[in-house]
Amino acid sequence: MKYSGMACFLRSAFNFGHLKVQSKLSVIFTMIILFTYLFYCLNGYCDSLPRPVYDQQSQFQSKIILNDGHEASAQQLGEYNASQVSIVREQLSDLSNSDAPSNNISIANNFGSKKFPQAIIIGVKKGGTRALLEFLRIHPDVRAVGSEPHFFDRFYDKGLEWYRNLMPRTLEGQITMEKTPSYFITKEAPRRVFSMSRHTKLIVVVRDPVTRAVSDYTQTLSKSPGLPSFQNLAFRNATTGLIDTSWSAVRIGIYAKHLENWLRFFPLSRLLFVSGERLVTDPAGEMGRVQDFLGLKRVVTDKHFYFNQTKGFPCLKKPEGSSRPRCLGKSKGRPHPQIPSEVLLRLRDFYRPFNLKFYQMTGHNFGWD
Ligand SMILES: Nc1ncnc2c1ncn2[C@@H]1O[C@H](COP(=O)(O)OS(=O)(=O)O)[C@@H](OP(=O)(O)O)[C@H]1O
């Protein structure tokens, strides 16, 4: 029954004897194209056609918000932990000034395969990690997750396959990357990354720990305006000037202590320390070092940057195929509250021995003292 119906359809489709040979040929040709297109769509290949940027962005955002590597419904979105949503919202706002977030998101890609990251930006929080990742994403051989996966600190129990599924697809020769600044201070992270791959390259963006602490405080203050003053939180005892190392804004800046944990598993050669200060004053120079470390051709150069006077930070010149230059969002490079100079001096004294140790461990003087 099915076959006789089909035969009838084909007979009537090709029964156009009254047409001239030329017209017949063009009708046959058109039908071949239509059938081929139908065949490809049924096999799912139509998905790889480029979509409008806004469509990709919304798809990208829902993937990020859920962080589960799968397409998800609005209901699942509502069920998702509120703090996660707010973290991701901030991460998205970091990218808000980008028109297409980066060239490797603006092309729908169903080719290649999802691999574990060969390189991870592991820290430090407020060091300039977002800037580094966005600058790297201009490189055609780098593909990175836009959000922070937090696999090696928060979601390790979800398993490695869950993690790999979050990664973008890469082609031969492309590097998969992600950034989660809290890995640097997570005790279990070095062992966990090592058990994924001992060859993972680790990048740490470090910044003067005093400025970093103020930046960290500024971020918390923006979310909780009733927060006590910086000095109230920084000192255990204001009279003696004893620093409260249990305050995370202070603790994160003791870089030497955290680095020790990583050096138990990885040789120093597997780590690259990027100066957060130089990333602002000489982004191209710092990007040169990063590309060398990753074994990439130096594609990202000074041609890609301009200094935006209003923002006070380097931004990306308009990338190819985009109409606007790109700066990071409002939560990056925001003004800091005024902290009394004696408080900052005391904090600087506190960090000095740790900084010296860090310079010795890395063989690099970052000039914070
Ligand atoms: N090009 C450019 N544009 C804007 N901001 C820049 C840039 N390069 C470095 N920075 C500095 O990055 C600081 C934020 O660091 P992170 O991205 O690591 O923050 S986070 O841990 O992901 O929240 C951010 O800290 P704040 O100045 O305190 O906002 C910036 O100083």
Coordinates of C-alpha atoms and ligand atoms in Angstrom, one line a residue:
M1 CA 0.0 0.0 0.0
K2 CA 2.8 2.3 1.0
Y3 CA 4.9 1.4 -2.0
S4 CA 2.0 1.7 -4.5
G5 CA 1.3 5.2 -3.1
M6 CA 4.9 6.2 -3.5
A7 CA 4.9 4.8 -7.1
C8 CA 1.8 6.8 -7.9
F9 CA 3.5 10.0 -6.5
L10 CA 6.6 9.4 -8.6
R11 CA 4.6 8.7 -11.8
S12 CA 2.6 11.9 -11.4
A13 CA 5.8 13.8 -10.4
F14 CA 7.5 12.8 -13.6
N15 CA 4.5 12.9 -15.9
F16 CA 5.2 16.2 -17.6
G17 CA 5.5 15.0 -21.2
H18 CA 4.0 18.2 -22.5
L19 CA 7.0 20.2 -21.4
K20 CA 10.1 20.8 -23.5
V21 CA 13.4 18.9 -22.8
Q22 CA 15.0 22.0 -21.3
S23 CA 12.1 22.6 -19.0
K24 CA 12.1 18.9 -18.0
L25 CA 15.8 19.0 -17.1
S26 CA 15.4 22.1 -15.0
V27 CA 12.4 20.5 -13.1
I28 CA 14.4 17.3 -12.5
F29 CA 17.4 19.4 -11.3
T30 CA 15.3 21.3 -8.9
M31 CA 13.8 18.1 -7.5
I32 CA 17.2 16.6 -7.1
I33 CA 18.3 19.6 -5.0
L34 CA 15.1 19.5 -3.0
F35 CA 15.5 15.8 -2.2
T36 CA 19.2 16.2 -1.4
Y37 CA 18.4 19.0 1.1
L38 CA 15.6 16.9 2.6
F39 CA 17.9 14.0 3.0
Y40 CA 20.6 16.1 4.7
C41 CA 18.0 17.7 7.1
L42 CA 16.6 14.3 8.1
N43 CA 20.2 13.3 9.0
G44 CA 20.6 16.4 11.2
Y45 CA 23.2 18.2 9.0
C46 CA 21.1 21.3 8.7
D47 CA 22.0 22.2 12.3
S48 CA 25.6 23.0 11.2
L49 CA 24.4 25.9 9.1
P50 CA 25.4 29.2 10.7
R51 CA 22.7 30.8 12.8
P52 CA 22.1 34.4 13.6
V53 CA 24.4 35.6 16.4
Y54 CA 21.5 36.5 18.7
D55 CA 20.2 32.9 18.4
Q56 CA 23.6 31.5 19.2
Q57 CA 23.9 33.8 22.2
S58 CA 20.7 32.7 23.8
Q59 CA 21.6 29.1 23.2
F60 CA 25.0 29.8 24.7
Q61 CA 23.5 31.5 27.7
S62 CA 21.1 28.7 28.6
K63 CA 24.0 26.2 28.3
I64 CA 26.0 28.3 30.7
I65 CA 23.3 28.9 33.2
L66 CA 22.6 25.2 33.6
N67 CA 26.2 24.2 33.5
D68 CA 25.2 20.6 32.9
G69 CA 26.4 20.3 29.3
H70 CA 22.8 19.6 28.0
E71 CA 20.1 21.6 26.5
A72 CA 17.6 22.4 29.2
S73 CA 14.1 23.5 29.8
A74 CA 12.9 26.7 31.5
Q75 CA 11.7 24.5 34.4
Q76 CA 15.1 23.1 34.9
L77 CA 16.4 26.6 34.9
G78 CA 14.0 27.6 37.7
E79 CA 15.2 24.6 39.7
Y80 CA 18.8 25.6 39.5
N81 CA 20.4 26.9 42.6
A82 CA 19.9 30.6 42.9
S83 CA 23.5 31.4 43.8
Q84 CA 24.7 29.6 40.7
V85 CA 22.4 31.7 38.6
S86 CA 23.7 34.9 40.2
I87 CA 27.4 33.8 39.6
V88 CA 26.6 33.0 36.0
R89 CA 24.7 36.3 35.6
E90 CA 27.9 38.1 36.7
Q91 CA 30.0 36.1 34.3
L92 CA 27.6 37.0 31.5
S93 CA 27.7 40.6 32.4
D94 CA 31.5 40.4 32.2
L95 CA 30.9 39.7 28.5
S96 CA 28.1 42.1 28.1
N97 CA 30.0 44.6 26.0
S98 CA 31.0 41.9 23.6
D99 CA 28.8 41.9 20.5
A100 CA 29.5 38.3 19.5
P101 CA 31.2 36.9 22.6
S102 CA 34.1 35.6 20.5
N103 CA 34.7 34.2 17.1
N104 CA 34.7 30.7 18.4
I105 CA 31.2 31.1 19.8
S106 CA 29.7 32.9 16.8
I107 CA 30.2 29.9 14.6
A108 CA 27.8 27.0 15.3
N109 CA 30.1 24.0 15.3
N110 CA 29.0 20.4 15.1
F111 CA 32.4 19.2 13.9
G112 CA 35.3 18.0 15.9
S113 CA 35.0 16.4 19.3
K114 CA 34.8 17.5 23.0
K115 CA 38.1 17.0 24.8
F116 CA 39.3 17.6 28.3
P117 CA 41.1 21.0 28.5
Q118 CA 44.8 20.9 27.8
A119 CA 45.2 24.2 29.5
I120 CA 43.3 25.8 32.5
I121 CA 43.4 29.3 33.9
I122 CA 43.4 28.2 37.6
G123 CA 43.5 31.7 39.2
V124 CA 43.6 34.0 40.9
K125 CA 40.3 35.5 41.6
K126 CA 40.3 39.2 40.6
G127 CA 43.7 38.7 38.9
G128 CA 42.5 39.5 35.4
T129 CA 41.4 36.0 34.5
R130 CA 38.5 37.0 32.4
A131 CA 40.6 39.5 30.4
L132 CA 43.1 36.8 29.7
L133 CA 40.5 34.2 28.5
E134 CA 38.8 36.7 26.3
F135 CA 42.1 37.8 24.7
L136 CA 43.0 34.2 24.1
R137 CA 39.7 33.4 22.5
I138 CA 40.6 35.6 19.6
H139 CA 43.1 33.0 18.7
P140 CA 41.7 30.6 16.0
D141 CA 43.4 27.6 17.7
V142 CA 41.8 28.2 21.1
R143 CA 38.3 27.2 22.1
A144 CA 37.1 27.8 25.6
V145 CA 34.1 27.5 27.8
G146 CA 32.5 31.0 28.4
S147 CA 31.4 30.3 31.9
E148 CA 33.4 29.0 34.9
P149 CA 32.7 25.3 35.1
H150 CA 33.9 24.9 38.8
F151 CA 34.4 21.2 38.2
F152 CA 37.5 20.7 40.3
D153 CA 36.1 22.5 43.3
R154 CA 32.3 22.3 43.4
F155 CA 31.1 19.7 40.9
Y156 CA 33.7 17.0 41.1
D157 CA 31.2 14.4 42.1
K158 CA 29.4 14.9 38.7
G159 CA 32.3 13.0 37.1
L160 CA 34.8 13.6 34.3
E161 CA 32.3 12.8 31.5
W162 CA 30.0 15.6 32.7
Y163 CA 33.0 17.9 32.7
R164 CA 34.1 16.9 29.2
N165 CA 30.6 17.4 27.9
L166 CA 30.8 21.1 29.0
M167 CA 33.7 21.7 26.6
P168 CA 33.3 23.1 23.1
R169 CA 34.1 20.9 20.2
T170 CA 37.6 21.2 18.9
L171 CA 39.3 20.3 15.6
E172 CA 42.8 18.8 15.3
G173 CA 45.4 21.3 16.5
Q174 CA 43.0 23.4 18.5
I175 CA 43.4 23.8 22.3
T176 CA 40.4 23.4 24.7
M177 CA 40.5 25.8 27.7
E178 CA 38.5 26.8 30.7
K179 CA 39.0 29.3 33.5
T180 CA 37.9 28.9 37.1
P181 CA 39.9 31.2 39.4
S182 CA 38.9 29.3 42.6
Y183 CA 40.9 26.2 41.6
F184 CA 44.1 27.9 42.7
I185 CA 43.1 28.0 46.4
T186 CA 41.2 24.6 46.4
K187 CA 43.3 22.0 48.3
E188 CA 41.9 19.0 46.3
A189 CA 42.2 20.7 42.9
P190 CA 45.9 19.9 42.1
R191 CA 45.4 16.1 42.7
R192 CA 42.1 16.1 40.8
V193 CA 43.5 18.0 37.8
F194 CA 46.6 15.7 37.9
S195 CA 44.4 12.6 37.8
M196 CA 42.6 14.0 34.7
S197 CA 45.9 14.6 33.0
R198 CA 49.4 15.2 34.3
H199 CA 50.2 17.1 31.1
T200 CA 47.6 19.9 31.8
K201 CA 49.1 23.3 31.4
L202 CA 48.2 25.7 34.2
I203 CA 48.0 29.4 34.0
V204 CA 47.9 31.7 37.0
V205 CA 47.2 35.4 36.6
V206 CA 48.6 37.1 39.7
R207 CA 48.1 40.7 40.9
D208 CA 49.4 42.7 43.8
P209 CA 47.6 40.9 46.7
V210 CA 46.7 44.2 48.4
T211 CA 44.9 45.5 45.2
R212 CA 43.5 42.1 44.7
A213 CA 42.0 42.1 48.2
V214 CA 40.4 45.5 47.6
S215 CA 39.1 44.3 44.2
D216 CA 37.6 41.2 45.9
Y217 CA 36.0 43.4 48.6
T218 CA 34.6 45.7 46.0
Q219 CA 32.9 42.8 44.3
T220 CA 31.3 41.6 47.6
L221 CA 30.3 45.1 48.4
S222 CA 28.5 45.5 45.1
K223 CA 26.3 42.5 46.0
S224 CA 25.9 43.3 49.7
P225 CA 25.9 47.1 50.2
G226 CA 25.6 46.7 54.0
L227 CA 29.0 45.0 54.3
P228 CA 31.3 46.2 57.1
S229 CA 34.2 48.3 56.1
F230 CA 37.3 46.8 54.5
Q231 CA 39.4 47.5 57.7
N232 CA 36.8 45.9 59.9
L233 CA 37.1 42.7 57.9
A234 CA 40.8 42.8 57.3
F235 CA 41.9 43.2 61.0
R236 CA 41.4 40.6 63.7
N237 CA 42.5 43.2 66.1
A238 CA 42.5 46.9 65.0
T239 CA 44.7 48.1 67.8
T240 CA 47.5 45.5 67.3
G241 CA 47.0 45.5 63.5
L242 CA 46.7 41.7 63.5
I243 CA 45.5 40.6 60.1
D244 CA 42.5 38.3 59.8
T245 CA 43.8 35.5 57.6
S246 CA 40.5 33.7 57.8
W247 CA 38.9 36.4 55.6
S248 CA 39.0 35.0 52.1
A249 CA 39.9 38.3 50.5
V250 CA 43.1 38.2 52.6
R251 CA 43.8 34.5 52.4
I252 CA 43.6 34.2 48.6
G253 CA 46.6 36.7 48.3
I254 CA 49.0 34.4 50.1
Y255 CA 50.1 33.0 46.8
A256 CA 53.1 31.1 48.0
K257 CA 51.0 28.9 50.3
H258 CA 48.5 27.9 47.5
L259 CA 51.3 27.4 45.0
E260 CA 52.9 24.8 47.3
N261 CA 49.9 22.6 46.9
W262 CA 50.2 22.7 43.1
L263 CA 53.9 22.0 43.1
R264 CA 53.3 18.7 45.0
F265 CA 51.7 17.5 41.7
F266 CA 53.0 19.6 38.9
P267 CA 56.5 20.7 38.0
L268 CA 57.1 24.5 37.8
S269 CA 57.5 24.1 34.0
R270 CA 53.8 23.2 33.7
L271 CA 52.8 26.5 35.2
L272 CA 52.8 30.0 33.7
F273 CA 52.4 33.1 35.9
V274 CA 50.9 36.0 34.1
S275 CA 51.3 39.5 35.6
G276 CA 47.8 41.0 36.1
E277 CA 49.4 44.4 36.1
R278 CA 51.2 43.8 32.8
L279 CA 48.1 42.4 31.3
V280 CA 46.7 45.9 31.7
T281 CA 49.8 48.0 30.7
D282 CA 51.1 45.6 28.0
P283 CA 48.5 43.1 27.0
A284 CA 50.2 42.2 23.7
G285 CA 53.5 41.4 25.5
E286 CA 51.8 39.2 28.1
M287 CA 49.8 37.5 25.4
G288 CA 53.0 36.7 23.6
R289 CA 54.3 34.8 26.6
V290 CA 51.0 33.0 27.0
Q291 CA 50.9 31.9 23.4
D292 CA 54.5 30.6 23.6
F293 CA 53.6 28.7 26.7
L294 CA 50.6 27.1 25.0
G295 CA 52.7 26.3 21.9
L296 CA 50.6 28.5 19.8
K297 CA 51.6 30.8 16.9
R298 CA 51.7 34.4 18.1
V299 CA 48.5 35.5 16.4
V300 CA 47.2 37.8 19.2
T301 CA 49.4 40.9 19.0
D302 CA 49.4 44.6 19.7
K303 CA 47.3 45.0 16.5
H304 CA 44.3 43.6 18.5
F305 CA 44.3 46.1 21.3
Y306 CA 43.6 49.7 22.0
F307 CA 43.5 51.6 25.2
N308 CA 39.9 52.7 26.0
Q309 CA 40.3 56.0 27.9
T310 CA 36.8 56.0 29.4
K311 CA 37.2 52.5 30.8
G312 CA 40.8 52.9 31.7
F313 CA 41.7 49.5 30.4
P314 CA 42.8 47.8 27.2
C315 CA 39.9 46.6 25.0
L316 CA 39.8 44.6 21.8
K317 CA 39.7 46.4 18.5
K318 CA 36.8 45.4 16.4
P319 CA 37.3 41.7 15.5
E320 CA 36.7 40.6 11.9
G321 CA 33.0 40.2 11.1
S322 CA 32.1 42.4 14.0
S323 CA 31.0 46.0 13.9
R324 CA 32.1 47.2 17.4
P325 CA 35.2 47.1 19.5
R326 CA 35.0 45.0 22.6
C327 CA 35.7 45.9 26.2
L328 CA 34.9 43.7 29.2
G329 CA 31.7 44.3 31.1
K330 CA 31.0 46.7 33.9
S331 CA 32.0 44.3 36.7
K332 CA 35.6 44.3 35.3
G333 CA 37.7 47.4 35.9
R334 CA 35.3 49.0 38.3
P335 CA 36.3 51.8 40.7
H336 CA 37.4 50.7 44.2
P337 CA 36.3 52.4 47.4
Q338 CA 38.9 54.6 49.2
I339 CA 40.7 52.6 51.8
P340 CA 42.8 54.5 54.5
S341 CA 46.5 54.4 53.4
E342 CA 47.6 53.1 56.8
V343 CA 45.4 50.1 56.4
L344 CA 46.8 49.4 53.0
L345 CA 50.4 49.8 54.3
R346 CA 49.7 47.4 57.1
L347 CA 48.4 44.8 54.6
R348 CA 51.4 45.4 52.4
D349 CA 53.7 44.6 55.4
F350 CA 51.7 41.5 56.0
Y351 CA 52.1 40.2 52.5
R352 CA 55.8 41.1 52.0
P353 CA 57.4 37.8 53.2
F354 CA 54.8 35.8 51.3
N355 CA 55.5 37.8 48.2
L356 CA 59.2 37.3 48.5
K357 CA 58.7 33.5 48.9
F358 CA 56.4 33.6 45.9
Y359 CA 59.1 35.4 43.8
Q360 CA 61.7 32.8 44.8
M361 CA 59.3 29.9 44.0
T362 CA 58.4 31.2 40.6
G363 CA 61.8 32.8 39.8
H364 CA 60.0 36.0 38.9
N365 CA 59.9 39.3 40.7
F366 CA 56.4 40.8 40.2
G367 CA 57.5 44.1 41.9
W368 CA 54.6 44.5 44.4
D369 CA 56.8 45.7 47.2
Ligands
LIG1 N1 41.2 44.6 29.8 C1 40.7 44.6 31.0 N2 39.4 45.1 31.2 C2 38.8 45.1 32.4 N3 39.4 44.6 33.5 C3 40.7 44.1 33.4 C4 41.3 44.1 32.2 N4 42.5 43.5 32.3 C5 42.6 43.2 33.6 N5 41.5 43.6 34.3 C6 41.3 43.4 35.7 O1 40.6 42.2 35.9 C7 40.0 42.3 37.2 C8 39.0 41.2 37.4 O2 39.7 40.0 37.4 P1 39.0 38.6 37.1 O3 38.5 38.6 35.7 O4 40.0 37.6 37.3 O5 37.8 38.5 38.1 S1 37.0 37.2 38.5 O6 37.8 36.5 39.5 O7 36.7 36.4 37.3 O8 35.8 37.8 39.2 C9 39.5 43.7 37.3 O9 39.5 44.0 38.6 P2 38.8 45.4 39.1 O10 39.6 46.5 38.6 O11 38.8 45.4 40.6 O12 37.4 45.4 38.6 C10 40.5 44.4 36.4 O13 41.4 45.2 37.2

